[in-house]
Every structure is written in structure tokens, then in C-alpha cells.
mmCIF file of C-alpha atoms in Angstrom:
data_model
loop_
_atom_site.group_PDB
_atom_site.id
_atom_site.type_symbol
_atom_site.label_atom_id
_atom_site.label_comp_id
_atom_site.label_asym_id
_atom_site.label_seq_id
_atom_site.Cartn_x
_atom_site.Cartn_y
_atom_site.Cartn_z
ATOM 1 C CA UNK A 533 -127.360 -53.371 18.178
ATOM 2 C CA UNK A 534 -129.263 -56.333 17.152
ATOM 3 C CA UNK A 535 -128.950 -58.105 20.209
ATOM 4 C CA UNK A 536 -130.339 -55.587 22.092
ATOM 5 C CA UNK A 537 -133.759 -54.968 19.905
ATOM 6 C CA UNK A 538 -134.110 -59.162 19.842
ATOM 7 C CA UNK A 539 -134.058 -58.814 23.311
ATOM 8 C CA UNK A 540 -136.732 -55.878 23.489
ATOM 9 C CA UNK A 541 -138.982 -57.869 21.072
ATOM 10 C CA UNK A 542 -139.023 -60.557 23.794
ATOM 11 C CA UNK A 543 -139.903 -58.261 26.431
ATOM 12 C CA UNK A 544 -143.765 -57.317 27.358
ATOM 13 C CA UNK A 545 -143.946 -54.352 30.012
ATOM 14 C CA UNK A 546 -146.875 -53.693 32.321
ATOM 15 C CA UNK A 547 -146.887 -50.478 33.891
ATOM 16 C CA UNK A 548 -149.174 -50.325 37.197
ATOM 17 C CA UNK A 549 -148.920 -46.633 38.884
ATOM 18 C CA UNK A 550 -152.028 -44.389 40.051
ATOM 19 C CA UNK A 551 -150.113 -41.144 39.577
ATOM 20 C CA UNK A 552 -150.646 -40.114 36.258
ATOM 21 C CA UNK A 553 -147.410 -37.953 35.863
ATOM 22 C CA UNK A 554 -145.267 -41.010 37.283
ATOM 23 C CA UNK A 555 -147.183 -43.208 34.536
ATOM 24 C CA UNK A 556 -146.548 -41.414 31.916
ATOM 25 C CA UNK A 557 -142.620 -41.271 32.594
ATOM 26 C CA UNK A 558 -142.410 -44.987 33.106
ATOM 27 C CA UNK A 559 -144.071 -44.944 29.439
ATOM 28 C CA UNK A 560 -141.453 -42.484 28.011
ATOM 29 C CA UNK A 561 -139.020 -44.782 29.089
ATOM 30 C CA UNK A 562 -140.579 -47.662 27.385
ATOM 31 C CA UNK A 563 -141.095 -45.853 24.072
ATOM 32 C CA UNK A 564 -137.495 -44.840 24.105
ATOM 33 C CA UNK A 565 -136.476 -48.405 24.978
ATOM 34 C CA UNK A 566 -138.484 -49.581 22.141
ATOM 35 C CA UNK A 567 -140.013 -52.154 24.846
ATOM 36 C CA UNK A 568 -143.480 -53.066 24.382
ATOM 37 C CA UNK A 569 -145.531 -52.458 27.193
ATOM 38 C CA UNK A 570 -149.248 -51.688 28.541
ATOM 39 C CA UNK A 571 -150.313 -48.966 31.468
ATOM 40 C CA UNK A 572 -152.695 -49.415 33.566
ATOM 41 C CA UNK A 573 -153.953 -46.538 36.597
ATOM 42 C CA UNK A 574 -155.351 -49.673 38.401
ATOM 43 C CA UNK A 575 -154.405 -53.364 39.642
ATOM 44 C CA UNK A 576 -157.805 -55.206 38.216
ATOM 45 C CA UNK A 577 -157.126 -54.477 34.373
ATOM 46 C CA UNK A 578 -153.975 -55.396 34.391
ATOM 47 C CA UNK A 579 -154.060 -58.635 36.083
ATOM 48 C CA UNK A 580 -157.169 -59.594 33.432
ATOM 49 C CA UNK A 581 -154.861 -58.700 30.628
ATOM 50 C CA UNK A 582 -152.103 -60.741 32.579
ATOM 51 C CA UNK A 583 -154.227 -63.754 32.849
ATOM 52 C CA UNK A 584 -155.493 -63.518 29.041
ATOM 53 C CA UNK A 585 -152.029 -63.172 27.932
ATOM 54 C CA UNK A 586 -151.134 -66.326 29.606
ATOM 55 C CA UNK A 587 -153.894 -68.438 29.154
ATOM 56 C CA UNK A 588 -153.600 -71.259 26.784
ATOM 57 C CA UNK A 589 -156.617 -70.627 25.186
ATOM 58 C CA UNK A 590 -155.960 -66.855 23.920
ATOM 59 C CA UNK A 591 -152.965 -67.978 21.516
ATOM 60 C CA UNK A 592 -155.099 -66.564 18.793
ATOM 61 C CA UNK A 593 -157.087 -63.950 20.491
ATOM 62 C CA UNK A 594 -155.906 -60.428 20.439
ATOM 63 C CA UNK A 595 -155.831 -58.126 23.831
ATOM 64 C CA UNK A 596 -158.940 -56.380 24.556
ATOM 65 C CA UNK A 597 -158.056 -53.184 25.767
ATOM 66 C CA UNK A 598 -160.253 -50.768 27.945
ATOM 67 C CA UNK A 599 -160.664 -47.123 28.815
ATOM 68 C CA UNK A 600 -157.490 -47.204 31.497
ATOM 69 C CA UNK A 601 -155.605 -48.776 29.172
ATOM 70 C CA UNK A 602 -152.688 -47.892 27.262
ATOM 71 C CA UNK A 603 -150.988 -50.454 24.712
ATOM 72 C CA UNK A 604 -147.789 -49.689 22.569
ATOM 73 C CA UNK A 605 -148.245 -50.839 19.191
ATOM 74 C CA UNK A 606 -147.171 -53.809 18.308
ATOM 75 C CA UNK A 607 -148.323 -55.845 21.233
ATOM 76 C CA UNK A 608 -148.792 -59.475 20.290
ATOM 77 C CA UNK A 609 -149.225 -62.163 22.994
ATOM 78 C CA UNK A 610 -145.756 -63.444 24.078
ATOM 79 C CA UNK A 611 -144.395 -66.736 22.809
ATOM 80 C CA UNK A 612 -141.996 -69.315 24.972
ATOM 81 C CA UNK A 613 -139.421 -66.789 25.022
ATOM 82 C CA UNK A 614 -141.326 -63.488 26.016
ATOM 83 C CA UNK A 615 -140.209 -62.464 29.439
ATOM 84 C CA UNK A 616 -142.911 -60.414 31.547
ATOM 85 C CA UNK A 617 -142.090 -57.537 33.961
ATOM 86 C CA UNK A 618 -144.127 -55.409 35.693
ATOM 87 C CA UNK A 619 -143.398 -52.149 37.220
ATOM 88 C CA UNK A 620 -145.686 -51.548 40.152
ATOM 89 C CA UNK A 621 -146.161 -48.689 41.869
ATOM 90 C CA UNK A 622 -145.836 -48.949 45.390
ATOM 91 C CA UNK A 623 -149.545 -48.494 46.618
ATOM 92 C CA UNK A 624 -150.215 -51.863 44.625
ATOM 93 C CA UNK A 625 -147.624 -54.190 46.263
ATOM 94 C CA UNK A 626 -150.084 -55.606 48.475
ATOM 95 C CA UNK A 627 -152.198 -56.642 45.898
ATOM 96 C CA UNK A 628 -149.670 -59.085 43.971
ATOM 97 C CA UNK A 629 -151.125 -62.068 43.268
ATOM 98 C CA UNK A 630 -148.879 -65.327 44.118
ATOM 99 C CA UNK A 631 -149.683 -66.540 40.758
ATOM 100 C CA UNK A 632 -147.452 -63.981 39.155
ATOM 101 C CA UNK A 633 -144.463 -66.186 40.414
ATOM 102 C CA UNK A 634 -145.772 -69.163 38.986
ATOM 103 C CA UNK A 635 -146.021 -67.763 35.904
ATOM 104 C CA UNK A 636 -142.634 -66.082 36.116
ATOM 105 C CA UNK A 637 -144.335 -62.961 35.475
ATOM 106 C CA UNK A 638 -141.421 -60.292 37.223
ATOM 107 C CA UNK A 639 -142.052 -57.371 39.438
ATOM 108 C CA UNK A 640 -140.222 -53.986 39.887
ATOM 109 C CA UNK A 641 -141.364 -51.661 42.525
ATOM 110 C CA UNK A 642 -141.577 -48.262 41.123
ATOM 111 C CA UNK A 643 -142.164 -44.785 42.737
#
């Protein structure tokens, strides 16, 4: 239904788990959602990507990915319209930055 795949091309998923097997479930579910999405075993990677992805500045840059990444192809840098959601596994929760809010960046607690 069209509606539904203009909704997933609006949607940018950030997967945060340490347990690999967990990690690559929540990234089945992606793929079969047809949402687009990045994994990361670790909190620091993904909040750099975050912070890229929202800065001003990186409207024209492309996402630099690194070892502990994973990105689903396409993954451009969201527009006005992109909603962000995270799925965090629970061992990270304390490291949430309060920015995230501010940048209505939304978090699921997975695990």
C-alpha cells in the first residue's frame, strides 16, 4: 500500500544492541519492513552518525560508516519529514543523551 512504503521512506532506524543474535533480528525486521535503518554493537558510533545526520552542515555529505556498522542501502540523510527511532538495547539506556529529545530523535527499549 502506498501509504505505507511513503511512510517507510520517511523513517531512518538505528539499531543499538550488544548481543549479536538480538541485532541481527531487529535487522530482519527492518529488511522485511523495508525501513531503512543502521546497527550499531555500541552507543559511541551511533550517536556520531546521529549527530552527522542532523547537523546542518552534512546536507550534502554522505554517512561515513565504520567497522561496527551496518547500513541498509539506500540510506540518505533525512529531510524535514524523516522521523528518527532508535531501538536500544537495554544495557545502553543509561547512556541516552538529552539531546536526542531535542532533536526528536525517538527511543524504543529493546531486549
Amino acid at each position: 500500500d502506498s501509504m505505507r512504503d511513503g511512510g517507510a521512506r520517511n523513517l531512518l532506524v538505528s539499531i543499538i544492541e550488544a548481543d549479536e543474535a538480538t541485532r541481527m533480528q531487529l535487522e530482519q525486521f527492518c529488511c522485511s519492513l523495508k525501513y531503512r535503518f543502521q546497527s550499531f554493537s555500541s552507543m559511541e558510533p551511533c550517536q556520531a552518525a546521529l549527530t552527522r545526520r542532523n547537523s546542518p552542515r552534512s546536507n550534502d555529505q554522505a554517512l561515513v560508516s565504520s567497522a561496527d556498522v551496518e547500513d541498509s542501502p539506500p540510506n540518505p540523510l533525512p529531510d524535514s519529514r524523516s522521523v528518527q527511532l532508535v531501538l536500544l538495547g537495554a544495557c545502553f539506556l543509561p547512556q541516552v543523551p538529552q539531546e536526542w529529545s531535542a532533536a526528536d530523535i525517538f527511543v524504543v527499549l529493546v531486549g
